[in-house]
């Protein structure tokens, strides 16, 4: 029987790519829609068996489209797979009625496997409906022949129960490893959080992230990758106790929920880590060493939901990858975050600030120190939070740590970039005098594989001159994600965008790293600059960084300049630019302040 699949994406190229990946699938009829509105029209004429739904679309987005689809006749049980590059939107997708999700960029093997899996579930559901209908009809028809039909009726009831059990199993288990899936884990975590209110104890969550899994998947194919995932599942199951709950989250990630406290959970994590030290995956005559990084997150009182627990576990796993070396990490709550009500208050406050435009763009001039500087205003934009009840500005040091903790920093970055460029293009006369505006990009937003495309689209949409935009990237993030940072920078450099290496000197960048990354200037971290006139060690550090920059033929910006003596030392060293309170206190970006800065 032919199954129908509807692909919804506002980019025709993405639809063509998905269609090409599904070519060769037997008995599969493909339909396509380039908007949520068009998809709703098609579904009303002919409901599909499966929907692949993009999240980011003009008009109604993927989440709203899914909610509307669920209200249409015959669509309540049709599986909907979200296709997204942002894994932090997964919870919102499930809340909107999604059945599963695919991460961009989409892999053909994973796409085909998930499509086949959900079509099988759809077929089973239809078979169950058919059996139910037939069963009820036969009961009515054969009431008079009850004794004769009794045996056959029992068989059909058993078949019905089998299908129900099968559907229940598929809904709570991962189809590759046969472990519990994310939905089942969420139920368990929520139960533990509720039990904590009565007993005071909830246990810990261990997030396990495989290292070098991609080597197997890319070189041997998805069949080998699935076999590796099954072997890892068997290994973890053998090392866990009946009191522990083991699940696969998707990709190369597993989770283990244990009733143990932090000390016991750490010992368990170390045992799991030691087991992987001797684990090698054998395939086609080759041996592949597989390792794991394990984050331990106690289910403390600061957590009120499963999503908060997973966000913190994701953060701990990211720090493990970034730091290297250490492969087991225990998450500890920050000082002052013990009260969950305060944490939730900050979450709601920041969400309201983003939605109600309570963020503000400030700017600070970057001043040339040498006589041969090019004309035009250089400045860096800085985010501030407007406290509406108290009518005051909140500095970034107060709220950015909470934004990072609740995975909102990426939204703030996107808001800052759009708001800054929008304000400047509305002042074309003043924009002509601006040589360059610097915008900071956080570590979280840089993990978006489509970030370069998004920025390029924004520049074209606003008609903002790319050569007037400078993106600042911190040293540690650029080096940890070297290949991704290089691809991101090369794509936007071709459009004319400039790049600055921020907080230079605080991380671990080497001369070789800097030669690979196409930076246009280096910004020395203010911790070395602020008191370099009085601290000989800091002055020596600044001098060595300036020499490295000169060897790379890159101009240098010194930040946190607060005294004239520091300015004098920087000029002697040949530093080209400086930034700090000595020259300019940050102020709100508007026509009056920008005009005043250009007049200096």
C-alpha positions as CSV (number, residue, x, y, z in Angstrom):
1,X,0.0,0.0,0.0
2,X,1.4,3.4,-1.0
3,X,2.0,5.8,1.9
4,X,2.0,9.6,1.3
5,X,4.5,12.0,2.8
6,X,4.2,15.8,3.0
7,X,7.4,17.9,3.1
8,X,6.9,21.5,4.3
9,X,9.8,24.0,3.9
10,X,9.9,27.6,2.6
11,X,13.2,26.8,0.8
12,X,12.7,24.8,-2.4
13,X,16.3,23.7,-2.3
14,X,15.7,22.0,1.1
15,X,12.6,20.2,-0.3
16,X,14.6,19.0,-3.3
17,X,17.3,17.7,-1.0
18,X,14.9,15.8,1.2
19,X,13.2,14.4,-1.9
20,X,16.5,13.2,-3.3
21,X,17.3,11.5,0.0
22,X,14.0,9.7,-0.1
23,X,14.4,8.5,-3.7
24,X,14.2,4.8,-4.0
25,X,11.9,4.4,-1.0
26,X,9.2,1.8,-2.1
27,X,5.5,2.7,-2.1
28,X,6.1,6.3,-1.0
29,X,4.2,9.2,-2.6
30,X,5.8,12.6,-1.9
31,X,4.0,16.0,-1.7
32,X,5.5,19.4,-0.9
33,X,4.4,22.8,0.4
34,X,6.5,26.0,0.7
35,X,4.6,27.5,3.6
36,X,2.5,26.5,6.6
37,X,-0.6,28.0,5.0
38,X,-0.2,25.9,1.8
39,X,0.4,22.8,3.9
40,X,-2.9,23.3,5.7
41,X,-4.7,23.6,2.3
42,X,-3.2,20.4,1.0
43,X,-3.9,18.4,4.1
44,X,-7.6,19.4,4.1
45,X,-7.9,17.9,0.6
46,X,-5.8,14.8,1.2
47,X,-4.4,14.0,4.7
48,X,-0.9,12.5,4.4
49,X,0.6,9.6,6.4
50,X,3.6,11.6,7.6
51,X,4.7,15.2,7.7
52,X,8.3,16.6,7.6
53,X,7.9,20.1,8.9
54,X,10.6,22.9,8.9
55,X,10.5,25.2,12.0
56,X,11.7,28.5,10.7
57,X,9.3,29.7,8.0
58,X,7.7,33.1,7.1
59,X,4.0,33.5,7.9
60,X,3.1,30.9,10.5
61,X,6.1,29.0,11.7
62,X,6.5,25.2,12.0
63,X,5.2,25.1,15.6
64,X,2.0,27.0,14.8
65,X,1.5,24.9,11.6
66,X,1.7,21.7,13.7
67,X,-0.8,23.0,16.2
68,X,-3.3,23.8,13.4
69,X,-2.7,20.5,11.7
70,X,-3.6,18.6,14.9
71,X,-7.0,20.3,14.9
72,X,-7.9,19.1,11.3
73,X,-10.0,16.0,10.8
74,X,-7.9,12.9,10.5
75,X,-4.6,14.6,11.5
76,X,-4.6,13.9,15.3
77,X,-2.6,10.7,14.9
78,X,-0.5,11.6,11.8
79,X,3.2,11.7,12.9
80,X,4.9,15.1,12.5
81,X,8.7,15.3,12.3
82,X,10.3,18.7,12.9
83,X,13.4,19.5,10.9
84,X,15.5,22.1,12.8
85,X,19.1,23.2,13.3
86,X,18.4,24.3,16.9
87,X,18.2,21.5,19.4
88,X,17.1,23.9,22.1
89,X,13.7,24.2,20.3
90,X,13.0,20.4,20.7
91,X,10.9,20.8,23.8
92,X,8.7,23.5,22.2
93,X,8.2,21.2,19.2
94,X,7.0,18.4,21.3
95,X,4.7,20.8,23.2
96,X,3.2,21.9,19.8
97,X,2.3,18.3,19.0
98,X,5.4,17.0,17.2
99,X,6.2,13.3,17.2
100,X,9.9,13.5,16.6
101,X,12.7,15.8,15.2
102,X,15.5,15.7,12.8
103,X,18.6,17.9,13.3
104,X,20.0,20.0,10.4
105,X,22.0,19.3,8.4
106,X,19.9,16.2,7.7
107,X,21.7,12.9,7.1
108,X,20.1,10.7,4.5
109,X,20.5,7.5,6.5
110,X,18.8,9.0,9.6
111,X,16.0,10.6,7.5
112,X,15.2,7.2,5.8
113,X,15.3,5.3,9.1
114,X,13.0,7.8,10.9
115,X,10.6,8.0,8.0
116,X,10.4,4.2,7.8
117,X,10.0,4.0,11.6
118,X,7.1,6.4,11.8
119,X,5.4,5.0,8.7
120,X,5.5,1.6,10.4
121,X,3.9,3.1,13.5
122,X,1.2,4.8,11.2
123,X,0.5,1.4,9.5
124,X,0.2,-0.3,12.9
125,X,-2.2,2.4,14.1
126,X,-4.4,2.0,11.0
127,X,-4.3,-1.8,11.4
128,X,-5.4,-1.4,15.0
129,X,-8.3,0.8,13.9
130,X,-9.3,-1.7,11.3
131,X,-9.1,-4.6,13.7
132,X,-11.2,-2.6,16.3
133,X,-13.9,-1.9,13.6
134,X,-13.9,-5.5,12.4
135,X,-14.0,-6.8,15.9
136,X,-17.0,-4.7,16.9
137,X,-18.9,-5.7,13.7
138,X,-18.3,-9.4,14.2
139,X,-19.4,-9.2,17.9
140,X,-22.8,-7.7,16.7
141,X,-23.2,-10.2,13.8
142,X,-22.3,-13.2,15.8
143,X,-24.2,-12.6,19.1
144,X,-26.4,-15.6,18.2
145,X,-23.4,-17.8,17.5
146,X,-21.5,-16.8,20.7
147,X,-20.3,-20.3,21.6
148,X,-19.1,-21.0,18.1
149,X,-17.3,-17.7,17.7
150,X,-15.8,-17.6,21.1
151,X,-12.4,-19.1,20.1
152,X,-12.0,-16.8,17.2
153,X,-13.0,-13.8,19.3
154,X,-10.3,-14.6,21.8
155,X,-7.7,-14.7,19.1
156,X,-8.7,-11.3,17.7
157,X,-8.7,-9.8,21.2
158,X,-5.2,-11.1,21.7
159,X,-4.2,-9.6,18.4
160,X,-5.6,-6.3,19.5
161,X,-3.8,-6.4,22.8
162,X,-0.6,-7.3,21.0
163,X,-0.9,-4.3,18.7
164,X,-1.7,-2.0,21.6
165,X,1.4,-3.3,23.5
166,X,3.5,-2.8,20.4
167,X,2.3,0.8,19.9
168,X,2.9,1.5,23.6
169,X,6.4,0.0,23.3
170,X,7.3,2.1,20.2
171,X,6.0,5.2,22.0
172,X,8.4,4.8,24.9
173,X,11.4,3.0,23.4
174,X,14.2,3.9,21.0
175,X,13.8,1.8,17.8
176,X,17.6,1.3,17.4
177,X,18.8,0.3,20.9
178,X,15.5,-0.8,22.4
179,X,16.3,1.4,25.4
180,X,13.8,3.8,26.8
181,X,13.5,7.1,24.7
182,X,13.4,10.8,25.6
183,X,9.7,10.8,26.3
184,X,10.0,8.0,28.8
185,X,13.0,9.7,30.5
186,X,11.0,12.9,30.8
187,X,8.2,11.1,32.6
188,X,10.7,9.5,35.0
189,X,12.5,12.8,35.7
190,X,9.2,14.6,36.4
191,X,8.2,11.9,38.8
192,X,11.5,12.2,40.6
193,X,11.1,16.0,40.9
194,X,7.6,15.5,42.3
195,X,8.9,12.9,44.8
196,X,11.6,15.3,45.9
197,X,8.9,17.6,47.3
198,X,7.9,14.9,49.7
199,X,11.1,13.0,50.4
200,X,13.7,15.7,49.7
201,X,15.7,13.3,47.5
202,X,15.6,12.9,43.7
203,X,18.9,11.4,42.7
204,X,21.1,12.4,39.7
205,X,21.0,12.4,36.0
206,X,24.1,11.2,34.1
207,X,24.3,12.5,30.5
208,X,26.7,10.3,28.4
209,X,28.1,11.8,25.2
210,X,30.0,9.3,22.9
211,X,33.4,10.5,21.5
212,X,34.4,9.4,18.0
213,X,31.0,7.9,17.2
214,X,31.1,10.0,14.0
215,X,34.2,8.3,12.8
216,X,32.3,5.0,12.7
217,X,29.2,6.5,11.2
218,X,31.0,8.4,8.4
219,X,33.5,5.7,7.5
220,X,31.4,2.5,7.9
221,X,27.9,3.7,7.3
222,X,24.7,4.0,9.3
223,X,24.3,0.3,9.7
224,X,27.6,0.1,11.5
225,X,26.6,3.2,13.5
226,X,23.4,1.6,14.6
227,X,25.2,-1.6,15.6
228,X,27.7,0.5,17.7
229,X,24.7,2.3,19.4
230,X,23.3,-1.1,20.3
231,X,26.6,-2.4,21.7
232,X,26.9,0.7,23.8
233,X,23.4,0.3,25.1
234,X,24.2,-3.3,26.1
235,X,27.4,-2.2,27.8
236,X,25.5,0.5,29.8
237,X,22.7,-1.9,30.7
238,X,25.2,-4.4,32.0
239,X,26.7,-1.8,34.3
240,X,23.5,-0.3,35.6
241,X,21.3,-1.6,38.4
242,X,17.5,-2.3,38.3
243,X,17.0,0.8,40.4
244,X,18.5,3.0,37.6
245,X,16.6,4.1,34.4
246,X,18.6,4.0,31.2
247,X,17.5,5.8,28.0
248,X,18.8,6.9,24.6
249,X,18.2,10.6,23.9
250,X,19.0,10.4,20.2
251,X,22.2,10.8,18.1
252,X,25.2,9.6,20.2
253,X,23.7,10.6,23.6
254,X,22.4,8.4,26.5
255,X,21.0,9.3,29.9
256,X,21.0,7.3,33.1
257,X,18.8,8.3,36.0
258,X,20.1,7.0,39.3
259,X,18.7,7.4,42.9
260,X,22.2,7.9,44.1
261,X,23.4,11.3,45.5
262,X,26.2,13.3,44.0
263,X,29.0,11.1,45.5
264,X,27.5,7.8,44.4
265,X,26.6,9.2,41.0
266,X,30.2,10.3,40.5
267,X,31.5,6.8,41.4
268,X,29.0,5.3,38.9
269,X,30.2,7.8,36.2
270,X,33.8,6.8,36.8
271,X,32.9,3.1,36.5
272,X,31.2,3.8,33.2
273,X,34.2,5.8,32.0
274,X,36.6,3.0,33.0
275,X,34.4,0.5,31.0
276,X,34.8,2.6,27.9
277,X,38.6,2.6,28.2
278,X,38.7,-1.0,27.2
279,X,35.8,-0.8,24.7
280,X,36.6,-1.1,20.9
281,X,34.0,-1.5,18.2
282,X,34.9,-4.1,15.6
283,X,33.6,-3.7,12.0
284,X,34.8,-5.1,8.7
285,X,38.1,-6.2,10.2
286,X,38.9,-2.8,11.8
287,X,38.9,-1.8,15.4
288,X,37.6,1.6,16.5
289,X,38.2,2.9,20.0
290,X,35.2,4.6,21.5
291,X,35.2,6.9,24.5
292,X,32.6,8.8,26.4
293,X,32.1,12.1,28.2
294,X,29.8,12.0,31.2
295,X,28.1,14.9,32.9
296,X,26.5,14.4,36.3
297,X,23.6,16.7,37.2
298,X,22.1,16.3,40.7
299,X,18.3,16.9,40.6
300,X,18.6,19.8,43.0
301,X,15.8,22.1,44.1
302,X,16.7,24.7,41.5
303,X,15.2,22.4,38.8
304,X,11.5,22.6,38.4
305,X,11.1,20.9,35.0
306,X,12.7,18.3,32.8
307,X,13.7,21.0,30.3
308,X,15.7,22.8,32.9
309,X,17.5,19.6,33.9
310,X,18.4,18.8,30.2
311,X,19.5,22.4,29.6
312,X,22.0,22.1,32.4
313,X,23.2,18.7,31.3
314,X,23.7,20.0,27.8
315,X,25.7,22.9,29.2
316,X,27.9,20.5,31.3
317,X,28.5,18.3,28.2
318,X,29.5,21.3,26.2
319,X,32.0,22.4,28.9
320,X,33.5,18.9,28.9
321,X,34.1,19.1,25.1
322,X,35.4,22.6,25.4
323,X,37.8,21.9,28.3
324,X,39.1,18.6,26.9
325,X,41.1,16.2,29.2
326,X,38.5,15.8,32.0
327,X,35.8,13.3,30.9
328,X,33.5,13.3,33.9
329,X,32.0,16.5,35.2
330,X,29.7,17.2,38.2
331,X,27.4,20.2,37.8
332,X,27.3,22.4,40.8
333,X,24.7,25.2,41.4
334,X,26.0,28.7,41.3
335,X,26.1,30.6,44.6
336,X,22.9,32.6,45.0
337,X,20.9,30.2,42.8
338,X,19.6,28.0,45.6
339,X,16.1,29.5,45.6
340,X,14.2,28.2,42.6
341,X,11.8,31.1,42.8
342,X,14.6,33.5,42.1
343,X,15.8,31.5,39.2
344,X,12.3,31.3,37.7
345,X,11.8,35.0,38.3
346,X,14.9,35.7,36.2
347,X,13.7,33.3,33.5
348,X,10.4,35.1,33.2
349,X,12.0,38.5,33.4
350,X,14.4,37.8,30.6
351,X,11.7,36.2,28.4
352,X,9.5,39.3,29.0
353,X,12.4,41.6,28.2
354,X,12.9,39.9,24.8
355,X,9.2,39.8,23.9
356,X,8.4,43.3,25.2
357,X,11.5,45.1,23.8
358,X,13.0,45.9,27.2
359,X,16.6,45.4,26.0
360,X,18.6,48.4,25.0
361,X,21.5,49.0,22.6
362,X,24.4,51.1,24.1
363,X,27.7,51.9,22.3
364,X,31.3,52.8,23.2
365,X,33.7,54.5,20.9
366,X,37.0,52.8,19.8
367,X,39.6,55.5,19.6
368,X,42.7,55.6,17.3
369,X,46.0,56.1,19.1
370,X,48.2,56.6,16.1
371,X,48.3,59.5,13.7
372,X,47.8,57.5,10.5
373,X,44.4,56.0,11.4
374,X,41.7,55.9,8.8
375,X,38.8,58.3,9.1
376,X,35.4,57.3,10.4
377,X,33.8,56.3,13.8
378,X,34.7,52.9,15.3
379,X,32.4,51.7,18.0
380,X,31.3,48.6,19.9
381,X,27.6,48.0,20.8
382,X,26.7,46.7,24.2
383,X,23.5,45.2,25.5
384,X,21.6,46.6,28.5
385,X,18.4,45.6,30.3
386,X,15.7,48.2,31.0
387,X,14.1,47.7,34.4
388,X,10.6,49.0,33.8
389,X,9.3,48.9,37.4
390,X,12.3,50.8,38.8
391,X,12.9,52.9,35.7
392,X,16.6,52.1,35.6
393,X,19.2,50.3,33.4
394,X,20.5,46.9,34.5
395,X,24.2,46.3,33.6
396,X,25.1,43.1,31.6
397,X,27.0,41.5,34.5
398,X,23.8,41.1,36.4
399,X,21.6,39.4,33.8
400,X,23.8,37.8,31.1
401,X,24.8,34.9,33.4
402,X,21.1,34.1,33.8
403,X,20.5,34.4,30.1
404,X,23.2,32.0,29.4
405,X,21.9,29.5,32.0
406,X,18.4,29.5,30.6
407,X,19.6,29.3,26.9
408,X,18.3,32.8,26.1
409,X,21.7,34.3,25.2
410,X,21.3,33.3,21.6
411,X,18.0,35.2,21.3
412,X,19.7,38.2,22.8
413,X,22.5,38.0,20.3
414,X,20.1,37.9,17.4
415,X,18.1,40.8,18.8
416,X,21.2,42.9,19.3
417,X,22.5,42.3,15.8
418,X,19.1,43.1,14.1
419,X,18.3,46.1,16.4
420,X,21.8,47.6,15.9
421,X,21.8,47.3,12.1
422,X,18.1,48.5,11.9
423,X,18.8,51.6,14.0
424,X,21.8,52.5,11.9
425,X,20.2,52.0,8.5
426,X,17.4,54.3,9.6
427,X,20.1,57.1,9.9
428,X,21.8,56.9,6.5
429,X,23.5,60.3,6.9
430,X,25.1,59.3,10.2
431,X,25.8,55.7,9.0
432,X,28.0,57.2,6.2
433,X,30.3,58.5,8.9
434,X,30.6,55.2,10.8
435,X,33.6,53.3,9.7
436,X,32.8,50.1,11.6
437,X,30.4,48.8,14.3
438,X,31.4,45.8,16.4
439,X,28.9,43.3,17.7
440,X,29.8,40.5,20.1
441,X,28.7,36.9,19.3
442,X,28.3,34.5,22.3
443,X,29.6,30.9,22.3
444,X,26.0,29.5,22.1
445,X,25.1,31.4,18.9
446,X,28.3,30.3,17.2
447,X,27.2,26.7,17.5
448,X,24.4,27.4,15.0
449,X,25.6,25.8,11.7
450,X,23.3,28.2,9.8
451,X,24.4,31.4,11.6
452,X,26.4,32.7,8.6
453,X,23.4,32.3,6.3
454,X,21.2,34.0,8.8
455,X,23.6,37.0,9.1
456,X,23.9,37.2,5.3
457,X,20.1,37.2,4.9
458,X,19.8,40.0,7.6
459,X,22.4,42.1,5.8
460,X,20.6,41.8,2.5
461,X,17.2,42.4,4.1
462,X,18.3,45.6,5.8
463,X,20.7,46.6,2.9
464,X,23.4,47.2,5.5
465,X,27.0,47.6,4.1
466,X,28.8,44.4,5.1
467,X,32.2,46.1,5.4
468,X,30.8,48.3,8.2
469,X,30.0,45.3,10.4
470,X,32.7,43.7,12.6
471,X,31.8,40.5,14.5
472,X,33.7,39.9,17.8
473,X,34.5,36.2,18.7
474,X,36.1,35.2,22.0
475,X,39.4,33.4,21.8
476,X,38.4,30.2,23.6
477,X,35.3,29.7,21.4
478,X,37.2,30.2,18.2
479,X,39.8,27.6,19.1
480,X,37.5,25.0,20.6
481,X,35.3,25.1,17.4
482,X,38.2,25.8,15.0
483,X,36.8,24.2,11.8
484,X,33.3,25.6,12.4
485,X,34.7,29.1,13.2
486,X,36.9,29.0,10.1
487,X,34.0,28.1,7.8
488,X,31.7,30.7,9.4
489,X,34.3,33.4,9.0
490,X,35.3,32.6,5.5
491,X,31.7,32.7,4.3
492,X,31.0,36.1,5.7
493,X,34.4,37.5,4.9
494,X,33.5,36.9,1.2
495,X,30.6,39.3,1.8
496,X,32.9,41.9,3.3
497,X,32.2,41.4,7.0
498,X,35.2,42.0,9.4
499,X,36.1,39.9,12.4
500,X,37.8,40.7,15.7
501,X,39.3,38.2,18.2
502,X,37.9,39.3,21.5
503,X,39.5,38.8,25.0
504,X,42.8,37.9,23.4
505,X,45.2,36.6,26.0
506,X,42.7,34.9,28.3
507,X,42.4,31.6,26.4
508,X,44.9,29.3,24.8
509,X,45.1,30.4,21.2
510,X,48.5,29.8,19.5
511,X,50.3,31.5,16.7
512,X,49.3,28.6,14.4
513,X,45.6,28.9,15.3
514,X,45.6,32.6,14.5
515,X,47.2,32.0,11.1
516,X,44.3,29.7,10.2
517,X,41.5,32.1,11.3
518,X,41.0,35.2,9.1
519,X,40.8,37.8,11.8
520,X,41.1,41.5,10.9
521,X,42.2,42.7,14.3
522,X,42.9,41.5,17.9
523,X,41.4,42.9,21.0
524,X,43.5,42.5,24.1
525,X,41.6,41.5,27.2
526,X,41.1,44.4,29.6
527,X,42.3,42.4,32.6
528,X,45.9,42.9,31.3
529,X,45.4,46.5,30.1
530,X,43.6,48.2,33.1
531,X,46.6,48.4,35.4
532,X,49.5,47.8,33.0
533,X,51.1,51.2,34.0
534,X,51.5,49.8,37.6
535,X,51.9,46.1,37.0
536,X,55.0,45.1,35.1
537,X,53.8,41.5,34.5
538,X,50.7,42.8,32.8
539,X,52.7,45.3,30.8
540,X,55.0,42.5,29.6
541,X,52.0,40.4,28.6
542,X,50.5,43.2,26.6
543,X,53.8,43.8,24.9
544,X,54.1,40.2,23.9
545,X,50.6,40.1,22.5
546,X,51.3,43.3,20.5
547,X,54.4,41.7,19.0
548,X,52.4,38.6,18.0
549,X,49.8,40.8,16.4
550,X,52.5,42.8,14.5
551,X,54.0,39.5,13.2
552,X,50.5,38.7,11.9
553,X,50.1,42.2,10.5
554,X,46.9,42.7,12.5
555,X,45.9,45.9,14.2
556,X,45.4,45.8,18.0
557,X,42.6,47.2,20.2
558,X,43.2,47.6,24.0
559,X,40.1,47.6,26.1
560,X,39.4,48.8,29.7
561,X,41.6,51.9,29.2
562,X,40.9,54.1,32.2
563,X,44.0,56.3,32.8
564,X,46.2,58.5,30.7
565,X,49.3,56.7,31.8
566,X,48.0,53.5,30.2
567,X,47.3,55.4,27.0
568,X,50.9,56.7,26.9
569,X,52.3,53.1,27.4
570,X,50.0,51.7,24.7
571,X,51.1,54.4,22.2
572,X,54.8,53.6,22.9
573,X,54.1,49.9,22.2
574,X,52.5,50.7,18.8
575,X,48.9,49.8,19.7
576,X,46.6,51.2,17.1
577,X,43.3,51.6,19.0
578,X,42.0,51.8,22.6
579,X,38.6,51.6,24.2
580,X,37.5,52.4,27.8
581,X,36.0,54.9,30.2
582,X,39.0,57.2,29.7
583,X,37.7,58.0,26.3
584,X,33.9,57.3,26.4
585,X,31.3,56.1,28.9
586,X,28.9,53.8,27.1
587,X,25.6,55.5,26.2
588,X,22.4,54.7,24.5
589,X,22.6,54.4,20.7
590,X,20.3,57.0,19.2
591,X,20.5,59.9,16.7
592,X,21.7,62.5,19.2
593,X,24.4,60.4,20.8
594,X,25.6,59.1,17.4
595,X,25.7,62.6,16.0
596,X,27.7,63.8,19.0
597,X,30.2,60.9,18.7
598,X,30.7,61.7,15.0
599,X,31.4,65.4,15.8
600,X,34.4,64.5,18.0
